[in-house]
Amino acid sequence: MKILKVVVIVFTMFIANQVSSQEVSAKTVKKFGRIDSNKDGAIDKEEMKAFYSEKKNKKGSPVEYELMFLGLDSNDDNKISLQELNAKIDWKRAKQKMKKTNK
């Protein structure tokens, strides 16, 4: 009986974690829609550039949209999906990828 309770608790925690990790805020969906100008369901580098080229970060510097793109493109398909946009930017990975492309 104790084993069954433990299994049920672990399973419930697993399911709850899966659901919460897949949730995308309305704000992210709206932002994705604004960036995805050709409405193909993915953001490419040109769309990212067009959206961020005139924008500034909190420090007043131009947004590093290329580095941001590399940090969001987790599967290296040169597109950003809604789920990738929803994730945190992996700045370390982005900088490593940038170094490889600049060699």
Coordinates of N, CA and C in Angstrom, one line a residue:
M1 N 0.8 -1.2 0.0 CA 0.0 0.0 0.0 C 0.9 1.3 0.0
K2 N 1.9 1.3 0.8 CA 2.8 2.4 0.9 C 3.5 2.6 -0.5
I3 N 3.8 1.5 -1.2 CA 4.5 1.7 -2.5 C 3.5 2.3 -3.5
L4 N 2.3 1.9 -3.4 CA 1.3 2.4 -4.3 C 1.1 4.0 -4.1
K5 N 1.1 4.4 -2.8 CA 1.0 5.8 -2.5 C 2.2 6.6 -3.1
V6 N 3.3 6.0 -2.9 CA 4.6 6.7 -3.4 C 4.5 6.8 -4.9
V7 N 4.1 5.7 -5.6 CA 4.0 5.7 -7.0 C 3.0 6.8 -7.5
V8 N 1.9 6.9 -6.9 CA 0.8 7.8 -7.2 C 1.4 9.3 -7.0
I9 N 2.0 9.5 -5.9 CA 2.6 10.8 -5.6 C 3.6 11.2 -6.7
V10 N 4.5 10.3 -7.0 CA 5.6 10.6 -7.9 C 5.0 10.8 -9.3
F11 N 4.1 10.0 -9.7 CA 3.4 10.2 -11.0 C 2.7 11.5 -11.1
T12 N 2.0 11.9 -10.0 CA 1.3 13.2 -10.0 C 2.3 14.4 -10.1
M13 N 3.4 14.3 -9.4 CA 4.4 15.3 -9.5 C 5.0 15.4 -10.9
F14 N 5.2 14.3 -11.5 CA 5.7 14.2 -12.9 C 4.8 14.9 -13.9
I15 N 3.5 14.5 -13.8 CA 2.5 15.1 -14.7 C 2.4 16.6 -14.5
A16 N 2.4 17.0 -13.2 CA 2.2 18.5 -12.9 C 3.4 19.2 -13.5
N17 N 4.6 18.7 -13.4 CA 5.8 19.3 -13.9 C 5.7 19.4 -15.5
Q18 N 5.3 18.4 -16.1 CA 5.2 18.4 -17.6 C 4.2 19.5 -18.0
V19 N 3.1 19.6 -17.4 CA 2.1 20.5 -17.8 C 2.6 21.9 -17.6
S20 N 3.2 22.2 -16.4 CA 3.7 23.6 -16.2 C 4.8 24.0 -17.1
S21 N 5.7 23.0 -17.5 CA 6.8 23.4 -18.3 C 6.3 23.7 -19.8
Q22 N 5.1 23.2 -20.1 CA 4.6 23.4 -21.5 C 3.7 24.7 -21.6
E23 N 3.4 25.3 -20.5 CA 2.5 26.4 -20.5 C 3.3 27.6 -21.1
V24 N 2.6 28.3 -22.0 CA 3.1 29.5 -22.6 C 2.2 30.7 -22.3
S25 N 2.8 31.8 -21.8 CA 1.9 32.9 -21.4 C 1.3 33.6 -22.6
A26 N 0.3 34.2 -22.4 CA -0.4 35.0 -23.5 C 0.5 36.1 -24.0
K27 N 1.3 36.6 -23.1 CA 2.3 37.7 -23.5 C 3.3 37.1 -24.5
T28 N 3.8 35.9 -24.3 CA 4.7 35.3 -25.2 C 4.1 34.9 -26.5
V29 N 2.9 34.5 -26.5 CA 2.2 34.2 -27.7 C 2.0 35.5 -28.6
K30 N 1.6 36.5 -27.9 CA 1.5 37.8 -28.6 C 2.8 38.3 -29.2
K31 N 3.9 38.2 -28.4 CA 5.2 38.6 -28.9 C 5.6 37.8 -30.1
F32 N 5.4 36.5 -30.0 CA 5.7 35.6 -31.1 C 5.0 36.0 -32.3
G33 N 3.7 36.3 -32.2 CA 2.9 36.8 -33.4 C 3.4 38.0 -34.0
R34 N 3.9 38.9 -33.2 CA 4.5 40.2 -33.7 C 5.8 40.0 -34.4
I35 N 6.6 39.1 -33.9 CA 8.0 38.8 -34.5 C 7.8 38.0 -35.8
D36 N 6.9 37.0 -35.8 CA 6.7 36.1 -36.9 C 5.9 36.8 -38.0
S37 N 6.6 37.7 -38.7 CA 5.9 38.5 -39.7 C 5.3 37.8 -40.9
N38 N 5.9 36.7 -41.3 CA 5.3 35.9 -42.4 C 4.3 34.8 -42.0
K39 N 4.1 34.8 -40.7 CA 3.0 33.9 -40.1 C 3.2 32.4 -40.5
D40 N 4.5 31.9 -40.5 CA 4.7 30.5 -40.9 C 4.9 29.7 -39.6
G41 N 4.7 30.2 -38.5 CA 4.8 29.5 -37.2 C 6.2 29.3 -36.7
A42 N 7.1 30.0 -37.2 CA 8.5 30.0 -36.8 C 9.2 31.4 -37.0
I43 N 10.1 31.7 -36.2 CA 10.9 33.0 -36.3 C 12.2 32.7 -36.9
D44 N 12.6 33.3 -38.0 CA 13.9 33.1 -38.6 C 14.8 34.3 -38.2
K45 N 16.0 34.3 -38.6 CA 17.0 35.4 -38.2 C 16.5 36.7 -38.8
E46 N 16.0 36.7 -40.0 CA 15.6 38.0 -40.6 C 14.4 38.6 -39.9
E47 N 13.5 37.8 -39.4 CA 12.3 38.3 -38.7 C 12.8 38.8 -37.3
M48 N 13.8 38.1 -36.7 CA 14.3 38.6 -35.4 C 15.0 39.9 -35.6
K49 N 15.8 40.0 -36.7 CA 16.5 41.3 -37.0 C 15.6 42.4 -37.2
A50 N 14.5 42.2 -38.0 CA 13.5 43.2 -38.3 C 12.8 43.7 -37.0
F51 N 12.5 42.8 -36.2 CA 11.8 43.1 -34.9 C 12.7 43.9 -34.0
Y52 N 13.9 43.5 -33.8 CA 14.8 44.1 -32.7 C 15.8 45.1 -33.2
S53 N 15.9 45.3 -34.5 CA 16.9 46.2 -35.0 C 16.9 47.6 -34.5
E54 N 15.7 48.2 -34.2 CA 15.6 49.5 -33.7 C 15.3 49.6 -32.2
K55 N 15.3 48.4 -31.5 CA 15.0 48.4 -30.1 C 16.3 48.5 -29.3
K56 N 16.1 49.0 -28.1 CA 17.3 49.1 -27.1 C 17.0 48.2 -25.9
N57 N 18.1 47.8 -25.3 CA 17.9 47.0 -24.0 C 17.7 48.0 -22.9
K58 N 17.7 47.4 -21.7 CA 17.4 48.2 -20.5 C 18.6 49.2 -20.2
K59 N 19.8 48.9 -20.7 CA 20.9 49.8 -20.6 C 21.0 50.9 -21.7
G60 N 20.1 50.8 -22.6 CA 20.1 51.8 -23.7 C 20.9 51.4 -24.9
S61 N 21.5 50.2 -24.9 CA 22.3 49.7 -26.0 C 21.4 48.9 -27.0
P62 N 21.8 48.8 -28.2 CA 21.1 48.0 -29.2 C 20.9 46.5 -28.7
V63 N 19.8 46.0 -28.9 CA 19.5 44.6 -28.6 C 20.4 43.7 -29.5
E64 N 21.0 42.7 -28.8 CA 21.9 41.8 -29.6 C 21.0 40.6 -30.1
Y65 N 20.2 40.9 -31.1 CA 19.2 40.0 -31.6 C 19.9 38.7 -32.2
E66 N 21.0 38.8 -32.8 CA 21.7 37.6 -33.3 C 22.1 36.7 -32.2
L67 N 22.7 37.2 -31.2 CA 23.1 36.4 -30.0 C 21.8 35.8 -29.3
M68 N 20.8 36.6 -29.2 CA 19.5 36.2 -28.6 C 19.0 35.0 -29.5
F69 N 19.0 35.2 -30.8 CA 18.5 34.1 -31.7 C 19.3 32.8 -31.4
L70 N 20.6 32.9 -31.4 CA 21.4 31.7 -31.2 C 21.1 31.1 -29.8
G71 N 20.9 31.9 -28.8 CA 20.6 31.4 -27.5 C 19.2 30.8 -27.3
L72 N 18.3 31.1 -28.2 CA 16.9 30.6 -28.2 C 16.7 29.3 -29.1
D73 N 17.5 29.3 -30.1 CA 17.4 28.2 -31.1 C 18.1 26.9 -30.5
S74 N 17.4 26.2 -29.6 CA 17.9 25.1 -28.9 C 18.2 23.9 -29.7
N75 N 17.4 23.7 -30.8 CA 17.6 22.5 -31.7 C 18.4 22.8 -32.9
D76 N 19.0 24.0 -33.0 CA 19.9 24.4 -34.2 C 19.2 24.2 -35.5
D77 N 18.0 24.5 -35.7 CA 17.3 24.4 -37.0 C 17.2 25.7 -37.7
N78 N 17.8 26.7 -37.1 CA 17.8 28.1 -37.6 C 16.4 28.7 -37.6
K79 N 15.5 28.2 -36.7 CA 14.2 28.8 -36.5 C 13.9 28.8 -35.0
I80 N 13.1 29.7 -34.6 CA 12.6 29.7 -33.2 C 11.1 29.4 -33.1
S81 N 10.8 28.3 -32.4 CA 9.4 28.0 -32.2 C 8.8 28.8 -31.0
L82 N 7.6 28.7 -30.8 CA 6.9 29.3 -29.7 C 7.5 28.8 -28.4
Q83 N 7.7 27.5 -28.3 CA 8.3 26.9 -27.1 C 9.7 27.4 -26.8
E84 N 10.5 27.5 -27.9 CA 11.9 28.0 -27.7 C 11.8 29.5 -27.3
L85 N 10.9 30.3 -27.8 CA 10.8 31.7 -27.4 C 10.4 31.8 -26.0
N86 N 9.6 30.8 -25.5 CA 9.1 30.8 -24.1 C 10.2 30.4 -23.2
A87 N 11.3 29.8 -23.6 CA 12.4 29.3 -22.7 C 13.3 30.5 -22.4
K88 N 14.1 30.3 -21.5 CA 15.2 31.3 -21.1 C 16.3 31.2 -22.2
I89 N 16.9 32.4 -22.4 CA 17.9 32.5 -23.4 C 19.2 31.9 -22.8
D90 N 19.8 30.9 -23.5 CA 21.1 30.3 -23.0 C 22.2 31.1 -23.6
W91 N 22.6 32.2 -22.8 CA 23.6 33.1 -23.3 C 25.0 32.5 -23.5
K92 N 25.3 31.5 -22.6 CA 26.6 30.8 -22.7 C 26.7 30.0 -24.0
R93 N 25.6 29.3 -24.3 CA 25.6 28.5 -25.6 C 25.6 29.5 -26.8
A94 N 24.9 30.6 -26.7 CA 24.8 31.5 -27.8 C 26.2 32.1 -28.1
K95 N 27.0 32.4 -27.1 CA 28.3 32.9 -27.2 C 29.2 31.9 -27.8
Q96 N 29.1 30.6 -27.4 CA 29.9 29.5 -28.0 C 29.6 29.4 -29.5
K97 N 28.3 29.4 -29.8 CA 27.9 29.3 -31.2 C 28.3 30.4 -32.0
M98 N 28.3 31.6 -31.5 CA 28.8 32.8 -32.2 C 30.3 32.7 -32.5
K99 N 31.1 32.2 -31.5 CA 32.5 32.0 -31.7 C 32.8 31.0 -32.9
K100 N 32.0 30.0 -33.0 CA 32.2 29.0 -34.0 C 31.8 29.6 -35.4
T101 N 30.8 30.4 -35.5 CA 30.5 31.0 -36.8 C 31.4 32.1 -37.2
N102 N 32.1 32.7 -36.3 CA 33.1 33.8 -36.6 C 34.5 33.3 -36.9
K103 N 34.7 32.0 -36.8 CA 36.0 31.4 -37.1 C 36.2 31.3 -38.6

